[in-house]
Amino acid sequence: MTVQIKYCGCQSEDDYKLLIESKADLIGFIFAKSKRKVDPTEVSSWIEKYGKPKKLVGVFQNATLQQIKDVVNSVPIDIIQCHGTESVDQLKEIRVHCNKEIYKALPFSESIIKEIELYGKVADGLIIDSVSQGQFGGTGIPFSWEEVPNMMKASDGIGITCFIAGGIKSENVSELMKLHPHGIDLSGGIEENGKKSVQRIETLERMIMR
């Protein structure tokens, strides 16, 4: 199985130009509170200017249904990623009203297999991310990857794709690849001085695809 690559936190026109030319399968835009938060109008202008050769993901965190619909109506995203404490019922509601694929980010914990089995019934994909000092996602710190094979097995059992996120970079991606994740989700690991870096992307892609 070929590992899927998701590059998240695209935050400028230059980032978008670079990422659509990369080997990524998915490009993510953050519409939640974050240092990488982007304006939907600007994102739409980049897509109109350069096209949409990749699947696009909109990242939200505990957003209202109306907030999500407003973005979906202005940006041609393919996937809605819920990165907060959204419930199974909320995911169902978002799917019904927005008619998009739904991904759910889950914080790694001792109960992660149960969470995968719960949310996997309604989500099209899962992202397992790390928690550090109470912050979920965007920590730049990997969680313990010992459970990755079990997480992939649980995801296989319900037929969904499971991405690993959090602190992945060229220095440790080879270790993760040995555990055969379905997908990897990178943001800070492909940045330099706050911008996506072609050198870091190319280095990571060589290591992932060899």
Tab-separated table of C-alpha atoms in Angstrom:
chain	number	residue	atom	x	y	z
A	1	MET	CA	0.000	0.000	0.000
A	2	THR	CA	1.368	3.394	-1.030
A	3	VAL	CA	1.524	5.859	1.822
A	4	GLN	CA	-0.606	8.962	1.316
A	5	ILE	CA	0.977	12.351	1.935
A	6	LYS	CA	-0.930	15.297	3.368
A	7	TYR	CA	0.775	18.663	3.619
A	8	CYS	CA	-1.125	20.938	5.975
A	9	GLY	CA	-0.924	24.574	7.004
A	10	CYS	CA	-0.677	26.064	3.515
A	11	GLN	CA	-0.710	29.766	4.356
A	12	SER	CA	0.391	31.779	1.333
A	13	GLU	CA	0.253	31.915	-2.444
A	14	ASP	CA	3.891	30.809	-2.577
A	15	ASP	CA	3.088	27.833	-0.334
A	16	TYR	CA	0.208	26.841	-2.588
A	17	LYS	CA	2.303	27.034	-5.773
A	18	LEU	CA	4.930	24.829	-4.157
A	19	LEU	CA	2.529	22.275	-2.701
A	20	ILE	CA	0.512	21.701	-5.870
A	21	GLU	CA	3.785	20.804	-7.599
A	22	SER	CA	4.780	18.368	-4.836
A	23	LYS	CA	3.960	14.682	-4.521
A	24	ALA	CA	1.296	15.357	-1.908
A	25	ASP	CA	-2.088	13.691	-2.253
A	26	LEU	CA	-3.803	16.251	-0.021
A	27	ILE	CA	-3.216	19.921	0.777
A	28	GLY	CA	-4.675	21.345	3.976
A	29	PHE	CA	-5.778	24.870	4.859
A	30	ILE	CA	-6.430	25.833	8.462
A	31	PHE	CA	-9.603	27.810	9.079
A	32	ALA	CA	-9.335	27.490	12.873
A	33	LYS	CA	-7.443	29.584	15.401
A	34	SER	CA	-3.778	28.976	14.569
A	35	LYS	CA	-0.632	30.774	13.535
A	36	ARG	CA	-1.289	29.202	10.123
A	37	LYS	CA	-4.918	30.318	9.850
A	38	VAL	CA	-5.870	31.538	6.375
A	39	ASP	CA	-8.649	33.676	4.928
A	40	PRO	CA	-11.105	31.763	2.690
A	41	THR	CA	-11.211	34.609	0.142
A	42	GLU	CA	-7.436	34.503	-0.292
A	43	VAL	CA	-7.427	30.712	-0.595
A	44	SER	CA	-10.101	30.899	-3.285
A	45	SER	CA	-7.983	33.388	-5.245
A	46	TRP	CA	-4.955	31.057	-5.174
A	47	ILE	CA	-7.023	28.135	-6.394
A	48	GLU	CA	-8.594	30.222	-9.160
A	49	LYS	CA	-5.158	31.393	-10.266
A	50	TYR	CA	-3.258	28.096	-10.174
A	51	GLY	CA	-5.921	25.414	-10.428
A	52	LYS	CA	-6.744	22.497	-8.177
A	53	PRO	CA	-4.618	19.448	-9.096
A	54	LYS	CA	-4.759	18.004	-5.565
A	55	LYS	CA	-7.508	17.154	-3.115
A	56	LEU	CA	-7.998	20.058	-0.710
A	57	VAL	CA	-8.742	19.809	3.004
A	58	GLY	CA	-10.290	22.465	5.215
A	59	VAL	CA	-9.310	22.175	8.882
A	60	PHE	CA	-11.814	23.327	11.517
A	61	GLN	CA	-11.845	23.114	15.303
A	62	ASN	CA	-15.165	23.068	17.143
A	63	ALA	CA	-16.645	25.327	14.458
A	64	THR	CA	-20.361	25.849	14.118
A	65	LEU	CA	-22.133	24.252	11.193
A	66	GLN	CA	-22.721	27.702	9.703
A	67	GLN	CA	-19.024	28.597	9.953
A	68	ILE	CA	-18.114	25.419	8.088
A	69	LYS	CA	-20.817	25.968	5.463
A	70	ASP	CA	-19.601	29.531	4.861
A	71	VAL	CA	-16.115	28.242	4.016
A	72	VAL	CA	-17.385	25.310	1.948
A	73	ASN	CA	-19.533	27.705	-0.080
A	74	SER	CA	-16.540	29.892	-0.964
A	75	VAL	CA	-13.613	27.448	-1.164
A	76	PRO	CA	-13.755	24.255	-3.295
A	77	ILE	CA	-12.466	21.938	-0.575
A	78	ASP	CA	-13.004	18.195	-0.915
A	79	ILE	CA	-12.601	17.183	2.720
A	80	ILE	CA	-13.711	18.743	5.995
A	81	GLN	CA	-11.266	17.928	8.801
A	82	CYS	CA	-12.609	18.313	12.332
A	83	HIS	CA	-9.735	18.877	14.720
A	84	GLY	CA	-11.515	19.547	17.992
A	85	THR	CA	-13.835	17.716	20.352
A	86	GLU	CA	-16.573	17.196	17.787
A	87	SER	CA	-18.880	14.276	18.551
A	88	VAL	CA	-19.964	11.464	16.264
A	89	ASP	CA	-23.390	13.105	15.950
A	90	GLN	CA	-21.801	16.419	14.963
A	91	LEU	CA	-19.807	14.687	12.221
A	92	LYS	CA	-23.006	13.127	10.905
A	93	GLU	CA	-24.688	16.535	10.838
A	94	ILE	CA	-21.768	18.155	9.015
A	95	ARG	CA	-21.787	15.406	6.396
A	96	VAL	CA	-25.527	15.763	5.764
A	97	HIS	CA	-25.451	19.548	5.388
A	98	CYS	CA	-22.110	19.937	3.562
A	99	ASN	CA	-21.979	16.784	1.414
A	100	LYS	CA	-18.200	16.445	1.752
A	101	GLU	CA	-15.826	13.750	2.958
A	102	ILE	CA	-15.185	14.036	6.685
A	103	TYR	CA	-11.847	13.463	8.423
A	104	LYS	CA	-11.537	13.446	12.201
A	105	ALA	CA	-8.339	14.236	14.073
A	106	LEU	CA	-7.921	12.302	17.304
A	107	PRO	CA	-5.430	13.003	20.108
A	108	PHE	CA	-3.215	10.026	20.831
A	109	SER	CA	-4.076	8.408	24.153
A	110	GLU	CA	-4.307	5.029	25.836
A	111	SER	CA	-7.845	4.692	24.481
A	112	ILE	CA	-6.917	5.485	20.868
A	113	ILE	CA	-8.070	2.111	19.490
A	114	LYS	CA	-11.535	2.620	20.980
A	115	GLU	CA	-11.620	6.144	19.550
A	116	ILE	CA	-10.647	4.842	16.105
A	117	GLU	CA	-13.421	2.258	16.246
A	118	LEU	CA	-15.945	4.886	17.394
A	119	TYR	CA	-15.180	7.674	14.933
A	120	GLY	CA	-14.285	5.306	12.119
A	121	LYS	CA	-17.972	4.449	11.780
A	122	VAL	CA	-18.778	7.959	10.543
A	123	ALA	CA	-15.497	9.443	9.260
A	124	ASP	CA	-13.853	8.788	5.902
A	125	GLY	CA	-10.380	9.203	7.375
A	126	LEU	CA	-8.637	9.734	10.700
A	127	ILE	CA	-5.572	11.744	11.722
A	128	ILE	CA	-3.846	10.712	14.928
A	129	ASP	CA	-2.021	13.705	16.371
A	130	SER	CA	0.000	14.404	19.482
A	131	VAL	CA	-0.880	16.347	22.612
A	132	SER	CA	1.673	18.444	24.488
A	133	GLN	CA	1.047	20.677	27.506
A	134	GLY	CA	-2.673	20.576	26.835
A	135	GLN	CA	-2.301	21.570	23.188
A	136	PHE	CA	-3.780	19.220	20.587
A	137	GLY	CA	-2.124	19.449	17.188
A	138	GLY	CA	0.510	21.858	15.960
A	139	THR	CA	2.891	20.874	18.744
A	140	GLY	CA	5.737	19.763	16.495
A	141	ILE	CA	6.286	16.884	18.903
A	142	PRO	CA	5.675	13.243	17.907
A	143	PHE	CA	3.764	10.866	20.140
A	144	SER	CA	5.058	7.369	20.875
A	145	TRP	CA	4.761	5.429	17.620
A	146	GLU	CA	4.740	1.972	19.206
A	147	GLU	CA	0.968	1.744	18.726
A	148	VAL	CA	1.014	2.692	15.033
A	149	PRO	CA	0.752	-0.933	13.768
A	150	ASN	CA	-2.237	-1.560	16.035
A	151	MET	CA	-3.863	1.696	14.911
A	152	MET	CA	-3.425	0.724	11.267
A	153	LYS	CA	-4.900	-2.708	11.980
A	154	ALA	CA	-7.926	-1.160	13.697
A	155	SER	CA	-8.417	1.252	10.790
A	156	ASP	CA	-8.097	-1.550	8.255
A	157	GLY	CA	-10.816	-3.412	10.129
A	158	ILE	CA	-13.317	-0.645	9.407
A	159	GLY	CA	-11.957	0.262	5.991
A	160	ILE	CA	-10.701	3.804	6.546
A	161	THR	CA	-7.422	5.624	6.009
A	162	CYS	CA	-5.449	6.579	9.109
A	163	PHE	CA	-2.835	9.337	8.970
A	164	ILE	CA	-0.096	9.937	11.531
A	165	ALA	CA	0.682	13.561	12.420
A	166	GLY	CA	2.802	15.461	14.912
A	167	GLY	CA	6.493	16.219	14.762
A	168	ILE	CA	7.272	14.259	11.593
A	169	LYS	CA	10.421	15.460	9.828
A	170	SER	CA	13.343	14.156	7.784
A	171	GLU	CA	15.218	13.123	10.929
A	172	ASN	CA	12.542	10.625	12.021
A	173	VAL	CA	10.330	9.834	9.012
A	174	SER	CA	12.302	6.684	8.156
A	175	GLU	CA	11.487	5.282	11.594
A	176	LEU	CA	7.792	5.938	11.035
A	177	MET	CA	7.782	4.435	7.541
A	178	LYS	CA	8.959	1.093	8.982
A	179	LEU	CA	5.599	0.935	10.802
A	180	HIS	CA	3.635	1.212	7.539
A	181	PRO	CA	1.190	4.057	8.237
A	182	HIS	CA	-1.586	4.571	5.715
A	183	GLY	CA	-0.677	8.233	5.502
A	184	ILE	CA	1.468	10.952	7.047
A	185	ASP	CA	0.434	14.521	7.772
A	186	LEU	CA	3.138	17.195	7.847
A	187	SER	CA	3.176	20.916	8.463
A	188	GLY	CA	6.065	22.325	10.504
A	189	GLY	CA	8.348	19.513	9.308
A	190	ILE	CA	8.343	20.965	5.786
A	191	GLU	CA	8.782	24.591	6.820
A	192	GLU	CA	11.734	26.919	7.112
A	193	ASN	CA	11.337	30.427	8.534
A	194	GLY	CA	7.567	30.015	8.534
A	195	LYS	CA	7.307	29.042	4.860
A	196	LYS	CA	7.018	25.703	3.104
A	197	SER	CA	10.492	24.681	1.935
A	198	VAL	CA	11.116	22.975	-1.395
A	199	GLN	CA	14.339	21.462	-0.032
A	200	ARG	CA	12.635	19.953	3.003
A	201	ILE	CA	9.749	18.666	0.923
A	202	GLU	CA	12.042	17.019	-1.611
A	203	THR	CA	14.152	15.430	1.127
A	204	LEU	CA	11.098	14.008	2.887
A	205	GLU	CA	9.559	12.735	-0.317
A	206	ARG	CA	12.752	10.894	-1.259
A	207	MET	CA	12.753	9.189	2.147
A	208	ILE	CA	9.038	8.343	2.046
A	209	MET	CA	9.034	6.906	-1.466
A	210	ARG	CA	12.265	4.991	-1.582
